[in-house]
PDB file of C-alpha atoms and ligand atoms in Angstrom:
ATOM      1  CA  MET H   1       0.000   0.000   0.000  1.00 54.00           C
ATOM      2  CA  GLY H   2       1.366   3.427  -0.913  1.00 60.00           C
ATOM      3  CA  CYS H   3       1.959   5.996   1.709  1.00 63.00           C
ATOM      4  CA  CYS H   4      -0.752   8.287   0.410  1.00 65.00           C
ATOM      5  CA  LYS H   5      -3.350   5.557   0.342  1.00 65.00           C
ATOM      6  CA  CYS H   6      -2.392   4.520   3.857  1.00 63.00           C
ATOM      7  CA  CYS H   7      -2.742   8.086   5.143  1.00 64.00           C
ATOM      8  CA  CYS H   8      -6.108   8.289   3.469  1.00 64.00           C
ATOM      9  CA  VAL H   9      -7.338   5.152   5.212  1.00 66.00           C
ATOM     10  CA  VAL H  10      -6.110   6.404   8.580  1.00 66.00           C
ATOM     11  CA  LEU H  11      -7.823   9.738   8.024  1.00 64.00           C
ATOM     12  CA  VAL H  12     -11.139   8.153   7.037  1.00 63.00           C
ATOM     13  CA  VAL H  13     -11.057   5.830  10.031  1.00 63.00           C
ATOM     14  CA  ALA H  14     -10.234   8.742  12.346  1.00 63.00           C
ATOM     15  CA  VAL H  15     -13.114  10.799  10.955  1.00 58.00           C
ATOM     16  CA  LEU H  16     -15.484   7.866  11.403  1.00 59.00           C
ATOM     17  CA  ILE H  17     -14.398   7.352  15.008  1.00 61.00           C
ATOM     18  CA  VAL H  18     -14.822  11.027  15.881  1.00 61.00           C
ATOM     19  CA  ALA H  19     -18.195  11.257  14.140  1.00 57.00           C
ATOM     20  CA  GLY H  20     -19.331   8.033  15.756  1.00 58.00           C
ATOM     21  CA  SER H  21     -18.370   9.061  19.243  1.00 59.00           C
ATOM     22  CA  MET H  22     -20.043  12.454  18.816  1.00 58.00           C
ATOM     23  CA  GLY H  23     -23.232  10.659  17.850  1.00 57.00           C
ATOM     24  CA  LEU H  24     -22.888   8.372  20.832  1.00 57.00           C
ATOM     25  CA  PHE H  25     -22.125  11.348  23.017  1.00 57.00           C
ATOM     26  CA  THR H  26     -25.386  13.125  22.209  1.00 58.00           C
ATOM     27  CA  ALA H  27     -27.326   9.868  22.394  1.00 58.00           C
ATOM     28  CA  PHE H  28     -26.000   9.017  25.842  1.00 63.00           C
ATOM     29  CA  PHE H  29     -25.470  12.515  27.099  1.00 66.00           C
ATOM     30  CA  PRO H  30     -28.618  14.496  26.336  1.00 72.00           C
ATOM     31  CA  TYR H  31     -28.057  16.927  29.236  1.00 77.00           C
ATOM     32  CA  PRO H  32     -26.747  20.503  29.499  1.00 81.00           C
ATOM     33  CA  SER H  33     -22.945  20.752  29.286  1.00 74.00           C
ATOM     34  CA  HIS H  34     -22.838  22.156  32.816  1.00 80.00           C
ATOM     35  CA  ALA H  35     -24.831  20.649  35.701  1.00 87.00           C
ATOM     36  CA  SER H  36     -27.961  22.790  35.856  1.00 91.00           C
ATOM     37  CA  CYS H  37     -31.713  22.673  35.603  1.00 95.00           C
ATOM     38  CA  GLN H  38     -34.503  24.832  34.265  1.00 97.00           C
ATOM     39  CA  VAL H  39     -38.078  23.876  35.161  1.00 98.00           C
ATOM     40  CA  ASP H  40     -41.306  25.698  34.357  1.00 98.00           C
ATOM     41  CA  TRP H  41     -44.264  25.440  36.700  1.00 98.00           C
ATOM     42  CA  VAL H  42     -47.844  26.682  36.585  1.00 98.00           C
ATOM     43  CA  PHE H  43     -49.766  27.024  39.847  1.00 98.00           C
ATOM     44  CA  GLY H  44     -53.441  27.851  40.269  1.00 97.00           C
ATOM     45  CA  LYS H  45     -52.636  30.496  42.883  1.00 96.00           C
ATOM     46  CA  ASP H  46     -51.592  34.120  42.925  1.00 96.00           C
ATOM     47  CA  CYS H  47     -47.873  34.721  42.708  1.00 97.00           C
ATOM     48  CA  ASN H  48     -47.684  36.288  46.167  1.00 96.00           C
ATOM     49  CA  THR H  49     -48.868  33.043  47.743  1.00 97.00           C
ATOM     50  CA  VAL H  50     -46.453  30.990  45.666  1.00 98.00           C
ATOM     51  CA  LYS H  51     -43.561  33.323  46.454  1.00 98.00           C
ATOM     52  CA  ASN H  52     -44.253  33.334  50.196  1.00 98.00           C
ATOM     53  CA  ARG H  53     -44.464  29.552  50.340  1.00 98.00           C
ATOM     54  CA  LEU H  54     -41.179  29.070  48.486  1.00 98.00           C
ATOM     55  CA  ILE H  55     -39.395  31.607  50.702  1.00 98.00           C
ATOM     56  CA  HIS H  56     -40.886  30.039  53.834  1.00 98.00           C
ATOM     57  CA  GLN H  57     -39.688  26.599  52.707  1.00 96.00           C
ATOM     58  CA  MET H  58     -36.127  27.790  52.077  1.00 97.00           C
ATOM     59  CA  LYS H  59     -36.038  29.329  55.562  1.00 96.00           C
ATOM     60  CA  LEU H  60     -37.553  26.225  57.149  1.00 93.00           C
ATOM     61  CA  TRP H  61     -34.842  24.108  55.534  1.00 93.00           C
ATOM     62  CA  SER H  62     -31.919  26.394  56.283  1.00 94.00           C
ATOM     63  CA  SER H  63     -30.574  24.221  59.074  1.00 87.00           C
ATOM     64  CA  ASP H  64     -27.297  22.321  58.869  1.00 84.00           C
ATOM     65  CA  GLN H  65     -28.989  19.218  60.281  1.00 78.00           C
ATOM     66  CA  CYS H  66     -29.125  17.021  57.224  1.00 74.00           C
ATOM     67  CA  SER H  67     -30.600  13.866  58.682  1.00 67.00           C
ATOM     68  CA  ALA H  68     -33.642  14.282  56.446  1.00 58.00           C
ATOM     69  CA  LYS H  69     -32.025  13.878  53.038  1.00 63.00           C
ATOM     70  CA  GLN H  70     -31.689  17.201  51.195  1.00 63.00           C
ATOM     71  CA  GLN H  71     -34.142  19.138  53.349  1.00 81.00           C
ATOM     72  CA  CYS H  72     -31.438  21.294  54.802  1.00 88.00           C
ATOM     73  CA  ARG H  73     -28.769  23.831  53.907  1.00 91.00           C
ATOM     74  CA  TYR H  74     -30.930  26.132  51.833  1.00 94.00           C
ATOM     75  CA  GLU H  75     -30.200  29.803  52.124  1.00 96.00           C
ATOM     76  CA  TYR H  76     -32.708  32.459  51.128  1.00 98.00           C
ATOM     77  CA  LEU H  77     -30.859  35.347  49.500  1.00 98.00           C
ATOM     78  CA  GLY H  78     -33.724  37.757  48.915  1.00 98.00           C
ATOM     79  CA  GLU H  79     -36.010  39.051  46.212  1.00 96.00           C
ATOM     80  CA  GLU H  80     -35.513  41.465  43.376  1.00 96.00           C
ATOM     81  CA  GLY H  81     -38.544  42.420  41.291  1.00 95.00           C
ATOM     82  CA  ASP H  82     -40.313  39.168  40.380  1.00 96.00           C
ATOM     83  CA  THR H  83     -37.304  36.987  41.166  1.00 98.00           C
ATOM     84  CA  ILE H  84     -36.371  35.256  44.392  1.00 98.00           C
ATOM     85  CA  ARG H  85     -32.922  33.799  44.909  1.00 98.00           C
ATOM     86  CA  GLY H  86     -31.351  31.213  47.115  1.00 98.00           C
ATOM     87  CA  LEU H  87     -28.533  28.745  47.534  1.00 97.00           C
ATOM     88  CA  HIS H  88     -28.465  25.077  48.327  1.00 93.00           C
ATOM     89  CA  THR H  89     -25.442  23.152  49.521  1.00 91.00           C
ATOM     90  CA  THR H  90     -25.441  19.403  48.944  1.00 81.00           C
ATOM     91  CA  PRO H  91     -24.957  17.659  52.285  1.00 71.00           C
ATOM     92  CA  ILE H  92     -22.236  15.199  51.322  1.00 69.00           C
ATOM     93  CA  MET H  93     -20.033  16.909  48.764  1.00 70.00           C
ATOM     94  CA  SER H  94     -20.785  20.470  49.884  1.00 72.00           C
ATOM     95  CA  TYR H  95     -21.336  21.668  46.331  1.00 83.00           C
ATOM     96  CA  VAL H  96     -23.086  25.026  46.305  1.00 92.00           C
ATOM     97  CA  ASP H  97     -25.920  25.465  43.822  1.00 93.00           C
ATOM     98  CA  LYS H  98     -27.527  28.818  42.976  1.00 96.00           C
ATOM     99  CA  LEU H  99     -31.295  28.897  42.598  1.00 97.00           C
ATOM    100  CA  ASN H 100     -33.753  31.419  41.301  1.00 98.00           C
ATOM    101  CA  PHE H 101     -37.488  31.513  40.686  1.00 98.00           C
ATOM    102  CA  THR H 102     -39.102  34.160  38.490  1.00 98.00           C
ATOM    103  CA  LEU H 103     -42.844  34.483  39.026  1.00 98.00           C
ATOM    104  CA  THR H 104     -45.279  36.002  36.546  1.00 98.00           C
ATOM    105  CA  ASP H 105     -49.050  36.281  36.959  1.00 96.00           C
ATOM    106  CA  GLY H 106     -50.746  34.281  34.214  1.00 93.00           C
ATOM    107  CA  SER H 107     -54.314  34.228  32.931  1.00 90.00           C
ATOM    108  CA  GLY H 108     -57.125  32.695  35.009  1.00 88.00           C
ATOM    109  CA  ASP H 109     -55.572  33.122  38.468  1.00 89.00           C
ATOM    110  CA  THR H 110     -52.393  31.265  37.671  1.00 97.00           C
ATOM    111  CA  CYS H 111     -48.805  31.957  38.506  1.00 98.00           C
ATOM    112  CA  GLN H 112     -46.182  30.964  35.921  1.00 98.00           C
ATOM    113  CA  VAL H 113     -42.821  30.198  37.419  1.00 98.00           C
ATOM    114  CA  LYS H 114     -39.459  29.805  35.694  1.00 98.00           C
ATOM    115  CA  ALA H 115     -37.013  28.136  38.024  1.00 98.00           C
ATOM    116  CA  PHE H 116     -33.260  27.630  37.616  1.00 98.00           C
ATOM    117  CA  SER H 117     -30.654  25.811  39.613  1.00 96.00           C
ATOM    118  CA  GLU H 118     -27.018  25.788  38.622  1.00 94.00           C
ATOM    119  CA  SER H 119     -23.930  24.307  40.215  1.00 89.00           C
ATOM    120  CA  THR H 120     -21.332  26.918  41.103  1.00 88.00           C
ATOM    121  CA  ALA H 121     -18.622  24.300  40.469  1.00 81.00           C
ATOM    122  CA  SER H 122     -17.630  25.058  36.884  1.00 69.00           C
ATOM    123  CA  TYR H 123     -16.476  21.500  36.251  1.00 66.00           C
ATOM    124  CA  ALA H 124     -19.718  19.855  37.420  1.00 73.00           C
ATOM    125  CA  VAL H 125     -21.475  18.030  34.604  1.00 73.00           C
ATOM    126  CA  ILE H 126     -23.273  15.092  36.204  1.00 73.00           C
ATOM    127  CA  ASP H 127     -25.349  15.951  39.254  1.00 74.00           C
ATOM    128  CA  PHE H 128     -27.548  12.874  39.798  1.00 70.00           C
ATOM    129  CA  GLY H 129     -30.560  15.146  39.484  1.00 81.00           C
ATOM    130  CA  VAL H 130     -29.509  17.361  42.378  1.00 87.00           C
ATOM    131  CA  ASN H 131     -30.182  20.633  40.557  1.00 92.00           C
ATOM    132  CA  TYR H 132     -33.664  19.439  39.629  1.00 94.00           C
ATOM    133  CA  CYS H 133     -34.359  18.202  43.161  1.00 91.00           C
ATOM    134  CA  ASN H 134     -33.110  21.506  44.648  1.00 93.00           C
ATOM    135  CA  LEU H 135     -36.111  23.101  42.946  1.00 96.00           C
ATOM    136  CA  ARG H 136     -38.630  20.279  43.021  1.00 95.00           C
ATOM    137  CA  ASN H 137     -38.188  19.599  46.761  1.00 93.00           C
ATOM    138  CA  LEU H 138     -39.140  23.195  47.564  1.00 95.00           C
ATOM    139  CA  VAL H 139     -42.328  22.823  45.507  1.00 96.00           C
ATOM    140  CA  ILE H 140     -43.403  19.546  47.066  1.00 92.00           C
ATOM    141  CA  GLY H 141     -42.162  20.519  50.535  1.00 92.00           C
ATOM    142  CA  SER H 142     -44.362  23.625  50.467  1.00 95.00           C
ATOM    143  CA  ARG H 143     -47.201  21.459  49.084  1.00 95.00           C
ATOM    144  CA  LEU H 144     -47.635  23.754  46.107  1.00 97.00           C
ATOM    145  CA  ASP H 145     -48.306  20.718  43.933  1.00 95.00           C
ATOM    146  CA  GLU H 146     -51.243  19.460  45.994  1.00 95.00           C
ATOM    147  CA  ASN H 147     -54.958  20.061  45.407  1.00 95.00           C
ATOM    148  CA  ASP H 148     -54.279  22.265  42.433  1.00 96.00           C
ATOM    149  CA  ALA H 149     -56.128  21.406  39.212  1.00 96.00           C
ATOM    150  CA  LYS H 150     -54.014  23.903  37.254  1.00 97.00           C
ATOM    151  CA  TYR H 151     -50.688  22.574  38.513  1.00 97.00           C
ATOM    152  CA  LYS H 152     -48.226  21.773  35.711  1.00 97.00           C
ATOM    153  CA  GLU H 153     -44.537  21.056  35.577  1.00 97.00           C
ATOM    154  CA  ASN H 154     -42.440  20.865  32.447  1.00 97.00           C
ATOM    155  CA  SER H 155     -38.830  20.438  31.564  1.00 97.00           C
ATOM    156  CA  THR H 156     -36.585  18.239  29.417  1.00 96.00           C
ATOM    157  CA  ASN H 157     -33.210  16.571  29.693  1.00 93.00           C
ATOM    158  CA  ALA H 158     -31.820  19.171  27.280  1.00 93.00           C
ATOM    159  CA  VAL H 159     -32.276  21.942  29.855  1.00 95.00           C
ATOM    160  CA  CYS H 160     -32.266  19.943  33.085  1.00 95.00           C
ATOM    161  CA  THR H 161     -29.476  17.524  33.975  1.00 90.00           C
ATOM    162  CA  MET H 162     -30.892  14.007  34.501  1.00 87.00           C
ATOM    163  CA  TYR H 163     -34.499  15.270  34.593  1.00 91.00           C
ATOM    164  CA  SER H 164     -36.047  12.039  33.338  1.00 89.00           C
ATOM    165  CA  ILE H 165     -34.233   9.800  35.818  1.00 85.00           C
ATOM    166  CA  ALA H 166     -34.034  11.986  38.929  1.00 86.00           C
ATOM    167  CA  HIS H 167     -35.675  10.639  42.058  1.00 83.00           C
ATOM    168  CA  CYS H 168     -36.041  13.355  44.608  1.00 84.00           C
ATOM    169  CA  ASN H 169     -37.558  10.924  47.127  1.00 66.00           C
ATOM    170  CA  LEU H 170     -38.720  13.616  49.475  1.00 57.00           C
ATOM    171  CA  TYR H 171     -41.444  11.642  51.164  1.00 48.00           C
ATOM    172  CA  THR H 172     -40.487   8.091  50.357  1.00 38.00           C
ATOM    173  CA  GLU H 173     -37.803   7.576  52.960  1.00 37.00           C
TER     174      GLU H 173
HETATM  175  C1  NAG R 201     -31.433  32.486  37.095  1.00 83.36           C
HETATM  176  O1  NAG R 201     -30.334  31.588  37.044  1.00 83.36           O
HETATM  177  C2  NAG R 201     -29.930  31.236  35.723  1.00 83.36           C
HETATM  178  C3  NAG R 201     -28.875  30.166  35.838  1.00 83.36           C
HETATM  179  O2  NAG R 201     -27.931  30.472  36.818  1.00 83.36           O
HETATM  180  C4  NAG R 201     -29.472  32.460  34.985  1.00 83.36           C
HETATM  181  O3  NAG R 201     -29.113  32.106  33.655  1.00 83.36           O
HETATM  182  C5  NAG R 201     -30.609  33.466  34.962  1.00 83.36           C
HETATM  183  O4  NAG R 201     -30.167  34.661  34.350  1.00 83.36           O
HETATM  184  C6  NAG R 201     -31.096  33.765  36.376  1.00 83.36           C
HETATM  185  N1  NAG R 201     -32.291  34.589  36.281  1.00 83.36           N
HETATM  186  C7  NAG R 201     -32.394  35.747  36.931  1.00 83.36           C
HETATM  187  C8  NAG R 201     -33.660  36.489  36.741  1.00 83.36           C
HETATM  188  O5  NAG R 201     -31.498  36.158  37.647  1.00 83.36           O
HETATM  189  C1  NAG R 202     -42.254  24.187  28.853  1.00 83.36           C
HETATM  190  O1  NAG R 202     -43.172  24.179  27.768  1.00 83.36           O
HETATM  191  C2  NAG R 202     -43.208  25.431  27.055  1.00 83.36           C
HETATM  192  C3  NAG R 202     -44.325  25.331  26.038  1.00 83.36           C
HETATM  193  O2  NAG R 202     -44.237  24.156  25.289  1.00 83.36           O
HETATM  194  C4  NAG R 202     -41.851  25.677  26.421  1.00 83.36           C
HETATM  195  O3  NAG R 202     -41.855  26.902  25.721  1.00 83.36           O
HETATM  196  C5  NAG R 202     -40.819  25.747  27.532  1.00 83.36           C
HETATM  197  O4  NAG R 202     -39.533  25.912  26.988  1.00 83.36           O
HETATM  198  C6  NAG R 202     -40.839  24.468  28.364  1.00 83.36           C
HETATM  199  N1  NAG R 202     -39.957  24.654  29.481  1.00 83.36           N
HETATM  200  C7  NAG R 202     -38.929  23.870  29.744  1.00 83.36           C
HETATM  201  C8  NAG R 202     -38.134  24.203  30.941  1.00 83.36           C
HETATM  202  O5  NAG R 202     -38.635  22.895  29.058  1.00 83.36           O
END
């Protein structure tokens, strides 16, 4: 085999390997490139009620006593316009995640909420659903999801790390 032909074969194989692994990468890694989560919620309540319950829950779970799974180490940072902010530190690894909820009054007595949680560790990619659960636990802990016919939650793996496989387990253990 001539040198040129050999180089050609190597190049084609290399291109195939790179293309193949990129395909595999998106197939097996459908999540954001940095551990984070965006979730949208709709509640059949006015935004003041929703806001007060979320703030109350963060304060209630601000303790360092982490015996009850992740229901601890939240920190309420305050509100600014329609946005409330907080932090959550994961009990074991002590990663700090930033949270925010932006609340907008919707039609028919609803409150539309855009919630974000993002790891402050720049290298964090996989979070085992922690960013999602940071947000979701506040919603279920404050019982905002109960007895509400207009309640809706939506997100996808593309904007929320491990959304489809996260188990927040708040009341199951
Ligand atoms: C909420 O947090 C996300 C992710 O950290 C950020 O992109 C967004 O700008 C924040 N929203 C507000 C209103 O601060
Ligand atoms: C929720 O659904 C709406 C409407 O389909 C969409 O625009 C929005 O991006 C979704 N939110 C998330 C976090 O996926």
